[in-house]
PDB file of C-alpha atoms and ligand atoms in Angstrom:
ATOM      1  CA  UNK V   1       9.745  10.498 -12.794  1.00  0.00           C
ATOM      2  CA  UNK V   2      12.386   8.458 -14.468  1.00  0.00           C
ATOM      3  CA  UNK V   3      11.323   5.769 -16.788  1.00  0.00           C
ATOM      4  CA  UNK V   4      13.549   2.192 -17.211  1.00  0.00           C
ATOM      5  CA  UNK V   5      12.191   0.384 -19.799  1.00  0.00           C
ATOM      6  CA  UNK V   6      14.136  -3.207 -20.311  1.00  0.00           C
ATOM      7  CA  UNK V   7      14.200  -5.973 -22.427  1.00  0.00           C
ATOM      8  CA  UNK V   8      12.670  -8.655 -19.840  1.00  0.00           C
ATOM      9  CA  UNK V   9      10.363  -9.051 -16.970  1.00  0.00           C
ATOM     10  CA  UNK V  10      14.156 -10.773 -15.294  1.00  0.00           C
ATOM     11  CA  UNK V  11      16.013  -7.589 -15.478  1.00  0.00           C
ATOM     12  CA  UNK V  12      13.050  -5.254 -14.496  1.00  0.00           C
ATOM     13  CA  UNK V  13      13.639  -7.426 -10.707  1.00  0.00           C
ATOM     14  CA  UNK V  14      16.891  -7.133 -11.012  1.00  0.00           C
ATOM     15  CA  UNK V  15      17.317  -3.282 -11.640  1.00  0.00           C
ATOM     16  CA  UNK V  16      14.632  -2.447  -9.756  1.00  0.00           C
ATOM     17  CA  UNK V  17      16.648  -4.712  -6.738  1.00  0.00           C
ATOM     18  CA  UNK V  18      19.563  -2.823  -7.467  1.00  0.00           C
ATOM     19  CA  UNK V  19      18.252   0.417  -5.761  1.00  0.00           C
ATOM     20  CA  UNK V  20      17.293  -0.990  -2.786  1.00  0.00           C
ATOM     21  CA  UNK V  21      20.321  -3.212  -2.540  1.00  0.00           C
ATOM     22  CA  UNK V  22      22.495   0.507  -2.918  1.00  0.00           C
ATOM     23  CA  UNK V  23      19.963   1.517  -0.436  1.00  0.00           C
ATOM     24  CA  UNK V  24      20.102  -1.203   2.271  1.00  0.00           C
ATOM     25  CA  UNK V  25      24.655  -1.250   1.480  1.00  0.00           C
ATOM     26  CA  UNK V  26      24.663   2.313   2.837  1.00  0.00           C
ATOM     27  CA  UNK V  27      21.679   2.317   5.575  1.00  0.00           C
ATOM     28  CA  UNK V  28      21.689  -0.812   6.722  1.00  0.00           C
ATOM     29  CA  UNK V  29      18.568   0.550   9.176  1.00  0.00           C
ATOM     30  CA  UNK V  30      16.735   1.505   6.292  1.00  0.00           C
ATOM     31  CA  UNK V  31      12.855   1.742   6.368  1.00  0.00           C
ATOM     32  CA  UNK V  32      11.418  -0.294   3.152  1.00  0.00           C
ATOM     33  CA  UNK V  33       7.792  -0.601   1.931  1.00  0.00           C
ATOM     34  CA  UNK V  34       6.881  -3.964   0.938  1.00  0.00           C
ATOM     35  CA  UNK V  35       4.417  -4.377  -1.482  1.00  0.00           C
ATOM     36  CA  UNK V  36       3.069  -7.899  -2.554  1.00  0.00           C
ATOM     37  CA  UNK V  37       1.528  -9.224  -5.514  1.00  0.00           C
ATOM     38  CA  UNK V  38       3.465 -10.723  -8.460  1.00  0.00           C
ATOM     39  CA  UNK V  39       4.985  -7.724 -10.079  1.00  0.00           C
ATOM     40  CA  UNK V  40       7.716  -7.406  -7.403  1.00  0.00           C
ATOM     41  CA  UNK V  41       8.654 -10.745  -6.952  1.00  0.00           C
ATOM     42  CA  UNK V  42      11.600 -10.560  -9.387  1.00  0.00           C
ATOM     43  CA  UNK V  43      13.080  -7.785  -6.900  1.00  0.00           C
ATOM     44  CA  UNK V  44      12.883 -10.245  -3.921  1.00  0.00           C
ATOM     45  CA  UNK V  45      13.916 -12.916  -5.566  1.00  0.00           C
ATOM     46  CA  UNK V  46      17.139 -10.834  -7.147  1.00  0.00           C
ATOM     47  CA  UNK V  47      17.596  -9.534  -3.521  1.00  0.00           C
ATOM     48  CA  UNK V  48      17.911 -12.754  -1.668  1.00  0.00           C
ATOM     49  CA  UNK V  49      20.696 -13.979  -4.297  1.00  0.00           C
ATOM     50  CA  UNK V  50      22.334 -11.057  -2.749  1.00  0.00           C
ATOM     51  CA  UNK V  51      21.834 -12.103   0.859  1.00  0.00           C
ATOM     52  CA  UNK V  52      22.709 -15.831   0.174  1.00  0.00           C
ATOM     53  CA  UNK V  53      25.832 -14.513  -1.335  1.00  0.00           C
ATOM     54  CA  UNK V  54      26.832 -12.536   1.592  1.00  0.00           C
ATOM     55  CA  UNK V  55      26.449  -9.911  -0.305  1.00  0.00           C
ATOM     56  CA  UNK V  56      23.610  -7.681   1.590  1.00  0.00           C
ATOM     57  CA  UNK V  57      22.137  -8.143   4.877  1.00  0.00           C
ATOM     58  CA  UNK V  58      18.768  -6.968   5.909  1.00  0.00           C
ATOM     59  CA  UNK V  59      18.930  -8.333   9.365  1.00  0.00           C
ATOM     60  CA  UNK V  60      18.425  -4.398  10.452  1.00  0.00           C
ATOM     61  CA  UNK V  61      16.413  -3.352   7.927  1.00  0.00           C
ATOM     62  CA  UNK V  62      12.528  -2.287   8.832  1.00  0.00           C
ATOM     63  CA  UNK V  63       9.654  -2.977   6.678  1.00  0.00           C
ATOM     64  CA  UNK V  64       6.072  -1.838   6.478  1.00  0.00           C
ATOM     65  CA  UNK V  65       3.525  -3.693   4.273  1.00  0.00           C
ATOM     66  CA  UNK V  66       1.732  -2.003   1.582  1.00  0.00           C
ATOM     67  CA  UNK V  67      -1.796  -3.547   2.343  1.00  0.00           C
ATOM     68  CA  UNK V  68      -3.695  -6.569   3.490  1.00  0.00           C
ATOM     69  CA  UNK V  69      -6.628  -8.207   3.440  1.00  0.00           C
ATOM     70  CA  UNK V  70      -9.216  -7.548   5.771  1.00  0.00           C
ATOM     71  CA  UNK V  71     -11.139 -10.738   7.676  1.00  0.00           C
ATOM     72  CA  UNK V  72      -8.188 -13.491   6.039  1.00  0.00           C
ATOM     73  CA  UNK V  73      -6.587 -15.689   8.818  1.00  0.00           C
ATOM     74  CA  UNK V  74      -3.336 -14.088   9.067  1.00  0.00           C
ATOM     75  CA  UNK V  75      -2.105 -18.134   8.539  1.00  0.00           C
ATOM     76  CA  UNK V  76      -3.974 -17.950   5.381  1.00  0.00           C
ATOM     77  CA  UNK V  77      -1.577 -18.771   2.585  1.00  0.00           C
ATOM     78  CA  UNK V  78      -2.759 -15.588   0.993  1.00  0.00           C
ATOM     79  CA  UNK V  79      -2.904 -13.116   3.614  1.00  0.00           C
ATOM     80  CA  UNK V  80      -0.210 -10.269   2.820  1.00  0.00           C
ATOM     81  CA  UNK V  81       1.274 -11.340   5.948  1.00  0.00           C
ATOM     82  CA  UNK V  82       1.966 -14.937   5.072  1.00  0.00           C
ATOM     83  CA  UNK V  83       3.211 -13.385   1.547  1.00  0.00           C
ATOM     84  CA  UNK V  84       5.619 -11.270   3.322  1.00  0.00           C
ATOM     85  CA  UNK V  85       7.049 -13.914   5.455  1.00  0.00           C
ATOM     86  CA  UNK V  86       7.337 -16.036   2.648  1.00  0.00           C
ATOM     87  CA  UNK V  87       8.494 -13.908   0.066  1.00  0.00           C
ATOM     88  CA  UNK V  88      10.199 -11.182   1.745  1.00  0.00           C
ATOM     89  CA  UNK V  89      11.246 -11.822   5.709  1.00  0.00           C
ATOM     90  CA  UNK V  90      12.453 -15.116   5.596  1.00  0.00           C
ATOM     91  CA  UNK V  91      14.591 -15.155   1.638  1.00  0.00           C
ATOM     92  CA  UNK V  92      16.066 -11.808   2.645  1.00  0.00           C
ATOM     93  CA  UNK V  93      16.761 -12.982   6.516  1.00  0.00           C
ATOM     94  CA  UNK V  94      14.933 -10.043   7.551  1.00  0.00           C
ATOM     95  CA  UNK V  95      13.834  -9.449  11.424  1.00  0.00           C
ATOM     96  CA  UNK V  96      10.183 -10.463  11.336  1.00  0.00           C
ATOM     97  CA  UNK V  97      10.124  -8.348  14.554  1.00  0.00           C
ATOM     98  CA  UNK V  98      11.470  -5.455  12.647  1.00  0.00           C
ATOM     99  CA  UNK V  99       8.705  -6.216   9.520  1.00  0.00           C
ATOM    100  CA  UNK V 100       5.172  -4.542  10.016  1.00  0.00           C
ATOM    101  CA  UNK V 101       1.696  -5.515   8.135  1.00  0.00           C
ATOM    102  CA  UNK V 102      -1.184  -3.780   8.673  1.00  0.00           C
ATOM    103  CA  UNK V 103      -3.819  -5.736  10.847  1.00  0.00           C
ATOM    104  CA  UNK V 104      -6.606  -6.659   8.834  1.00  0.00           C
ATOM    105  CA  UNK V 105      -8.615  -8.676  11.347  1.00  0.00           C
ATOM    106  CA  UNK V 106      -8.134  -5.927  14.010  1.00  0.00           C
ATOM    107  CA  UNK V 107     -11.686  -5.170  16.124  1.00  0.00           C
ATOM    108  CA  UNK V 108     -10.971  -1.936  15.884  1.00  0.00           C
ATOM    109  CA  UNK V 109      -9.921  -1.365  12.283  1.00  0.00           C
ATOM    110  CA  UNK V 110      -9.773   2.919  12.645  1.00  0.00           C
ATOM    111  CA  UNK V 111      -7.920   2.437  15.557  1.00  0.00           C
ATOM    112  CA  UNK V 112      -5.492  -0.159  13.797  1.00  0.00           C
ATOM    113  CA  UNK V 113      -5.008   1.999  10.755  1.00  0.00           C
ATOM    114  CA  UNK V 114      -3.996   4.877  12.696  1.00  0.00           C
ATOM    115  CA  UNK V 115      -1.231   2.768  15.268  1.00  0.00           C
ATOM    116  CA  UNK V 116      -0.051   1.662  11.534  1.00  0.00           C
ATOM    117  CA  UNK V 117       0.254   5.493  10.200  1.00  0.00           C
ATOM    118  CA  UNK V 118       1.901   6.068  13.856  1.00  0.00           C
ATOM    119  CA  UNK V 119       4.199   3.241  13.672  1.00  0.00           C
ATOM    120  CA  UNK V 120       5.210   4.216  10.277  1.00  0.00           C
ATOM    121  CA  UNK V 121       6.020   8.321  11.495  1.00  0.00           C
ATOM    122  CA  UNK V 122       7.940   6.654  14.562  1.00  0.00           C
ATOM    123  CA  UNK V 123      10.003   4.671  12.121  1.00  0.00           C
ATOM    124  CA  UNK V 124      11.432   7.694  10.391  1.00  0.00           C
ATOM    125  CA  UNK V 125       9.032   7.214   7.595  1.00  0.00           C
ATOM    126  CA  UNK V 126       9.934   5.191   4.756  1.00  0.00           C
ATOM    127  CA  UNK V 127      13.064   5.550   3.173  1.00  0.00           C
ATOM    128  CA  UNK V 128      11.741   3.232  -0.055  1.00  0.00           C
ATOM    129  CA  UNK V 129       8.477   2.350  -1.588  1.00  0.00           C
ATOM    130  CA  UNK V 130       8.024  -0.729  -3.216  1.00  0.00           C
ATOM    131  CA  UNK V 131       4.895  -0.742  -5.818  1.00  0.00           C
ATOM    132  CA  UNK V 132       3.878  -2.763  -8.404  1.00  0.00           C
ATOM    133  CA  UNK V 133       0.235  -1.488 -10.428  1.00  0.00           C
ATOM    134  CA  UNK V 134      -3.123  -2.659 -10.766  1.00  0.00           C
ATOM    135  CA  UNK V 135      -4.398  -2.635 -14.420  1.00  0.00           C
ATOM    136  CA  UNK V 136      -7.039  -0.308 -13.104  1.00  0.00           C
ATOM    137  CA  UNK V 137      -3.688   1.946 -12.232  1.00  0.00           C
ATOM    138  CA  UNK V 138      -4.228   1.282  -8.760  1.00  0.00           C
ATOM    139  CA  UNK V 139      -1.456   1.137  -6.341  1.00  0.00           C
ATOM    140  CA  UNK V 140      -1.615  -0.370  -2.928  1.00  0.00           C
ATOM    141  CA  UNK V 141      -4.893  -0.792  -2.973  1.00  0.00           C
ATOM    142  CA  UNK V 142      -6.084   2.638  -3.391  1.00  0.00           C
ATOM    143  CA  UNK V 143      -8.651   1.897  -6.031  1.00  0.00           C
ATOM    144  CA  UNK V 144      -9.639   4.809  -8.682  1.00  0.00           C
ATOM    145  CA  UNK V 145     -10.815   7.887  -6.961  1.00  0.00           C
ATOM    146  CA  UNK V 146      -8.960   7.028  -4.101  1.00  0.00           C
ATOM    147  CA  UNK V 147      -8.583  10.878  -2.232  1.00  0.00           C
ATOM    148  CA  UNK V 148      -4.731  12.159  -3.439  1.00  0.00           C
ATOM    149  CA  UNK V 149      -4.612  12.799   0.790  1.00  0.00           C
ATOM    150  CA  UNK V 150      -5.574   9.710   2.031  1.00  0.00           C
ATOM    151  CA  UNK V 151      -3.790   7.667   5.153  1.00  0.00           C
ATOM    152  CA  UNK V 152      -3.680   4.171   5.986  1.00  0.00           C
ATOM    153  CA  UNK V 153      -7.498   3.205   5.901  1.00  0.00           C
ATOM    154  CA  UNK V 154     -10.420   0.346   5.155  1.00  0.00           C
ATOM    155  CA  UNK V 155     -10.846   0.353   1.296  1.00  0.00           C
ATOM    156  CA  UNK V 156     -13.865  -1.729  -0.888  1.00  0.00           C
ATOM    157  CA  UNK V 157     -11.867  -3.720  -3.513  1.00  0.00           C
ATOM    158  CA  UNK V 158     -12.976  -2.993  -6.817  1.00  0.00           C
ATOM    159  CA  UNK V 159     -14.751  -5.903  -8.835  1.00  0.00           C
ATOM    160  CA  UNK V 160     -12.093  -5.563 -11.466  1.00  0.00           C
ATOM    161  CA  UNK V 161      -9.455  -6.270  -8.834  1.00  0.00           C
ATOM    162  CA  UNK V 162     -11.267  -8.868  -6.821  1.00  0.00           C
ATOM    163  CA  UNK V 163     -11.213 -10.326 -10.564  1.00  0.00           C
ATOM    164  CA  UNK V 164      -7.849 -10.040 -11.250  1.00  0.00           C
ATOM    165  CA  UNK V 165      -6.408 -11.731  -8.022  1.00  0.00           C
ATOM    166  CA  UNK V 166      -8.737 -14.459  -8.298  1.00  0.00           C
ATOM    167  CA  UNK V 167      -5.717 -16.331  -9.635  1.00  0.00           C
ATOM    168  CA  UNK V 168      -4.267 -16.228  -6.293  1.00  0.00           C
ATOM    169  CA  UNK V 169      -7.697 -18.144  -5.015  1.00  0.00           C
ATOM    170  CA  UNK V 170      -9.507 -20.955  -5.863  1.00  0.00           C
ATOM    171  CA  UNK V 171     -12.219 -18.669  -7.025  1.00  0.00           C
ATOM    172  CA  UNK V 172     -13.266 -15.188  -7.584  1.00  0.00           C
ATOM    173  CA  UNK V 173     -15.811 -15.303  -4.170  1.00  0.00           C
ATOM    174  CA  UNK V 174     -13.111 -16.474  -1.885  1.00  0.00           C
ATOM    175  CA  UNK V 175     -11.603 -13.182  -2.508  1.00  0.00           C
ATOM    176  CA  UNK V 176     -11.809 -10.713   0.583  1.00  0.00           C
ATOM    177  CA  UNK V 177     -14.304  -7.745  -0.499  1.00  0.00           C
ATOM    178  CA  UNK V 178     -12.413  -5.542   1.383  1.00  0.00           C
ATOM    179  CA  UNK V 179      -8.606  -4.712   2.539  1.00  0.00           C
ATOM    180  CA  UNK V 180      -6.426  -2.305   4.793  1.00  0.00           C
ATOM    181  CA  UNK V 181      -3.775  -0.024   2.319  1.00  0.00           C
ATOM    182  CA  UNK V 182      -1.677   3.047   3.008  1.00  0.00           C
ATOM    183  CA  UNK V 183      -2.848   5.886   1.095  1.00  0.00           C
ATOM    184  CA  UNK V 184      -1.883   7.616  -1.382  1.00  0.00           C
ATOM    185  CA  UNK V 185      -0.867  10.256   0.895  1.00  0.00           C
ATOM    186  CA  UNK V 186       1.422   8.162   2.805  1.00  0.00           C
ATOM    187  CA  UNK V 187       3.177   6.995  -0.115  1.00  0.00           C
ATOM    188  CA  UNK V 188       3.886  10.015  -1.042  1.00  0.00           C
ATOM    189  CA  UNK V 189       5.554  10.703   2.416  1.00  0.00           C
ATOM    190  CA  UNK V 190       8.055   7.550   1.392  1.00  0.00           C
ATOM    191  CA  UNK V 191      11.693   9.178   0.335  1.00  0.00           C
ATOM    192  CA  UNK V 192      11.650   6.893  -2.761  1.00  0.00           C
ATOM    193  CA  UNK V 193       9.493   4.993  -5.008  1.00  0.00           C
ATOM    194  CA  UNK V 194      10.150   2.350  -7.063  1.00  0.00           C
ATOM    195  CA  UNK V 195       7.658   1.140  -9.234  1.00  0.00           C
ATOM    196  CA  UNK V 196       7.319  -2.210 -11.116  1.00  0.00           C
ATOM    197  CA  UNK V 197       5.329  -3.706 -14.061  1.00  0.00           C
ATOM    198  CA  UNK V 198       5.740  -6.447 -16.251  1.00  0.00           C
ATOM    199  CA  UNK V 199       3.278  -7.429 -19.177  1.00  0.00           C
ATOM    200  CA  UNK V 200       1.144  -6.019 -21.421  1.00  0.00           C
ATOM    201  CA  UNK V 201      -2.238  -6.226 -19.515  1.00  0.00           C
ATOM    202  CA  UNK V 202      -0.319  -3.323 -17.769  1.00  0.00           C
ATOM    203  CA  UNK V 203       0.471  -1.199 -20.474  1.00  0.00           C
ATOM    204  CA  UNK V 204      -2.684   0.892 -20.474  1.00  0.00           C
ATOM    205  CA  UNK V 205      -2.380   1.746 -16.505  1.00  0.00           C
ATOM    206  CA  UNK V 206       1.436   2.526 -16.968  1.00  0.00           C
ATOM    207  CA  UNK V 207       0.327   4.655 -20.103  1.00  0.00           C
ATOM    208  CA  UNK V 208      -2.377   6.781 -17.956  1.00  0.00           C
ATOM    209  CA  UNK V 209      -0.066   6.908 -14.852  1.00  0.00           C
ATOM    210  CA  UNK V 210       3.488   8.365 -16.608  1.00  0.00           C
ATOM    211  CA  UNK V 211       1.752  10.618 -19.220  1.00  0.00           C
ATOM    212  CA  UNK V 212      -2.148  10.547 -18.507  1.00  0.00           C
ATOM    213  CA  UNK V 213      -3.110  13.653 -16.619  1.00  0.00           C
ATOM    214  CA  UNK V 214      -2.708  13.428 -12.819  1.00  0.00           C
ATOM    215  CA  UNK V 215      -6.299  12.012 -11.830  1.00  0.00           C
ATOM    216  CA  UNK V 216      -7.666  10.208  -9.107  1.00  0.00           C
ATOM    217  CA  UNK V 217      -9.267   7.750 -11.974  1.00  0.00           C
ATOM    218  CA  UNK V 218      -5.652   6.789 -11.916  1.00  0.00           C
ATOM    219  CA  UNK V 219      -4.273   6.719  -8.633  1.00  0.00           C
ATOM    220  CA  UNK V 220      -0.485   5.590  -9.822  1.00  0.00           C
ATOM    221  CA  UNK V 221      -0.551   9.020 -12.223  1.00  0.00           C
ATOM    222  CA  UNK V 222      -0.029  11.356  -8.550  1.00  0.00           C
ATOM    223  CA  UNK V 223       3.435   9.769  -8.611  1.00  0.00           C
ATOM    224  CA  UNK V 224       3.981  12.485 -11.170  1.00  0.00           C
ATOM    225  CA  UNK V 225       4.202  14.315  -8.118  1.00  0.00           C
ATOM    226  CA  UNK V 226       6.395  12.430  -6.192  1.00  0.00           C
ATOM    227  CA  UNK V 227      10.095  14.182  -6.173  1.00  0.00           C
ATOM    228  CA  UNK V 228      12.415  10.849  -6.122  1.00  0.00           C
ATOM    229  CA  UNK V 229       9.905   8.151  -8.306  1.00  0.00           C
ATOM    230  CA  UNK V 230      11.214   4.920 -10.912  1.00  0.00           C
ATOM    231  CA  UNK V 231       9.326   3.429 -12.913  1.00  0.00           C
ATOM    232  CA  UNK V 232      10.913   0.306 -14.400  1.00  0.00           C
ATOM    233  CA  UNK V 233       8.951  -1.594 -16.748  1.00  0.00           C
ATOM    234  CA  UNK V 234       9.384  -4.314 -19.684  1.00  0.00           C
ATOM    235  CA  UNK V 235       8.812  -3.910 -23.351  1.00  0.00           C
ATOM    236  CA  UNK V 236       5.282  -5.205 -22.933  1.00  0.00           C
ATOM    237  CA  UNK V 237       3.842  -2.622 -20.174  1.00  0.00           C
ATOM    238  CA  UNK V 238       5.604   0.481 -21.976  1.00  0.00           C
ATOM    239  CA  UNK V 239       4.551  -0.933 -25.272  1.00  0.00           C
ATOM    240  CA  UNK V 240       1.453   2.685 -24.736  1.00  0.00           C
ATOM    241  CA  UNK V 241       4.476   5.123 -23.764  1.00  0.00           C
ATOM    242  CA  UNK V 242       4.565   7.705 -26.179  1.00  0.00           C
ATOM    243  CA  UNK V 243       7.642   9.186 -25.277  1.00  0.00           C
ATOM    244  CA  UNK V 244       9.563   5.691 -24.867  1.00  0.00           C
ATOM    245  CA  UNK V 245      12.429   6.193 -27.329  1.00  0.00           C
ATOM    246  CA  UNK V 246      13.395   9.088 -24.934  1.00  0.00           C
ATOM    247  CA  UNK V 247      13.135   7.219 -21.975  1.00  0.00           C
ATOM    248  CA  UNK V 248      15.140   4.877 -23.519  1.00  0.00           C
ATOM    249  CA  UNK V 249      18.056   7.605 -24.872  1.00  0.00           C
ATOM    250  CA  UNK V 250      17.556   9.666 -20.946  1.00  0.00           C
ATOM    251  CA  UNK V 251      18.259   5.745 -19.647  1.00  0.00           C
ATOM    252  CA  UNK V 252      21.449   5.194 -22.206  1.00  0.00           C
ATOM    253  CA  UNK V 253      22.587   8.416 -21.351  1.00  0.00           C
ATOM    254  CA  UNK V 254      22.321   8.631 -17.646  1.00  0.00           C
ATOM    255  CA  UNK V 255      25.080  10.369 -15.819  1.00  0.00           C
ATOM    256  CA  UNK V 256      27.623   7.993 -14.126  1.00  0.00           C
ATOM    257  CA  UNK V 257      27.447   9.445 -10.599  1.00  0.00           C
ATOM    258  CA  UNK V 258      23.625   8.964 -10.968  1.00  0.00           C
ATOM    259  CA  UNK V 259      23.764   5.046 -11.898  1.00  0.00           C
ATOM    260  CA  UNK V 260      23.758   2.225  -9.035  1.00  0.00           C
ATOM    261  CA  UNK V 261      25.554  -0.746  -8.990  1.00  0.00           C
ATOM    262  CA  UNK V 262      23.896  -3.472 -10.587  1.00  0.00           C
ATOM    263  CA  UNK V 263      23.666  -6.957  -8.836  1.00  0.00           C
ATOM    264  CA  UNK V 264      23.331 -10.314  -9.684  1.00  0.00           C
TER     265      UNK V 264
HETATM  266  C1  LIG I   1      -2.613  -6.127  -5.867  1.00  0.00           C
HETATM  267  C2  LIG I   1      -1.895  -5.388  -4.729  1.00  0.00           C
HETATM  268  C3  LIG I   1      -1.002  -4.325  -5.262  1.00  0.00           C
HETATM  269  C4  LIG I   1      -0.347  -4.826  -6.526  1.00  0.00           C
HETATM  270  C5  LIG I   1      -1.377  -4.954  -7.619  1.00  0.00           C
HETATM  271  C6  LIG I   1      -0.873  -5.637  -8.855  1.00  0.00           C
HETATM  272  O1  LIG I   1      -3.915  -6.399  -5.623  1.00  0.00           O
HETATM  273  N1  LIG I   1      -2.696  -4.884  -3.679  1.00  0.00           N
HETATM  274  O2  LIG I   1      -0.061  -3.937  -4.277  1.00  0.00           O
HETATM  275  O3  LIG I   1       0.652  -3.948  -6.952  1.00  0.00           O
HETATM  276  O4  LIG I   1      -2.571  -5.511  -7.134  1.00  0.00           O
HETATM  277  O5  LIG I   1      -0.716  -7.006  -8.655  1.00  0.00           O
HETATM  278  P1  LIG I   1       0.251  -7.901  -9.504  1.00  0.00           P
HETATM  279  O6  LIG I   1       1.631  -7.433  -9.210  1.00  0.00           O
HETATM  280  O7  LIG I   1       0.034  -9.295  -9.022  1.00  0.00           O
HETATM  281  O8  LIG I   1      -0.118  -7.702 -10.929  1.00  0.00           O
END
């Protein structure tokens, strides 16, 4: 795992961007997981300064949603599908034909998940992970005790979590009980992982996931696992890091060939 800590929730976006901008510069087809919620929208946002610049183009790029709602209107404003357009497709000039979500209002929902883990294998697999965190350390939405091998499946939201994005409602029962999220197994499969957290309602979950032990209680801690994972974070949500002066000094230090170039 390496472990960016920065001075502002602006620059975690933008250094976090800057590895999928190297990314998408030198495989233009790349495969990218898109992950919604408000942690990454600083990444997006730094992206499609790119884009407008001329800078990057993602009109070949392929994406695969992290998770969505199950039994929202796909038109809903906050169905992960309408986020992605939104947010992701459409400021990045992505191919929405080239951008899959998983299909929460599917009749067959065992059936969908599995066309999504297929579609996802047929792709190459996923060159980059986008995450942000839940502060119950989820990510995706594989809740604690989420299995370690778990695929693309129907999950229960926990009450914590239909809690949290509440905000994104006009109240906490309009939330959907229950959602569609790649497992923790197929994020694993994804070449790269970049991670993202701002605030300090997240420094407990980013505490448990980079030095807790590896536990299904806290399903972001198997990343510890994962051979290729960043974790960039503000001052706030590594404010629990016990080791964050030498993430800090392993940051300063960082061999040139091993930096990317940073953007906007
Ligand atoms: C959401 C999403 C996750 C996200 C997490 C944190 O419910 N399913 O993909 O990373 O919870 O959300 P936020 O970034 O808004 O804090």
């Amino acid at each position: 795992m390496e472990i960016v800590i920065l001075p502002s929730s602006d620059e975690v976006g933008r250094v976090a961007a800057a590895q999928i901008a190297a990314l998408v510069a030198a495989e233009p087809e790349a495969v990218l997981g898109l992950a919604t919620g408000s942690s990454p929208l600083g990444i997006y946002a730094a992206l499609a300064r790119e884009v407008a610049a001329g800078r990057l183009d993602f009109g070949r790029a392929r994406g695969f949603a992290l998770d969505e709602y199950v039994g929202i209107p796909a038109d809903h404003p906050q169905s992960y599908a309408a986020v992605i357009r939104s947010e992701v497709v459409e400021p990045l000039r992505m191919n929405a034909a080239l951008v899959q979500v998983p299909d929460g209002r599917a009749r067959d929902i065992a059936e969908a998940c599995l066309s999504y883990e297929r579609a996802i294998v047929a792709a190459g697999g996923i060159d980059l992970q986008i995450l942000g965190i839940g502060a119950n350390g989820h990510i995706g939405f594989n809740e604690p005790t989420s299995s370690f091998a778990s695929r693309t499946r129907i999950k229960t939201l926990a009450e914590s979590t239909v809690i949290d994005n509440a905000r994104f409602f006009d109240s906490a029962d309009q939330v959907p009980t229950h959602c569609l999220t790649q497992g923790l197994g197929t994020i694993m499969e994804a070449r790269r992982v970049v991670l993202v957290a701002q605030g300090e309602q997240k420094a407990d979950a980013i505490a448990a996931a980079v030095e807790g032990p590896v536990s299904s209680m806290c399903p972001a801690s198997l990343l510890q696992h994962h051979e290729h994972a960043i974790i960039v974070i503000d001052e706030a949500a590594a404010a629990k890091l016990r080791l964050a002066d030498y993430y800090r000094y392993v940051y300063a230090n960082k061999p040139v060939w091993q930096r990317v170039p940073s953007i906007g």
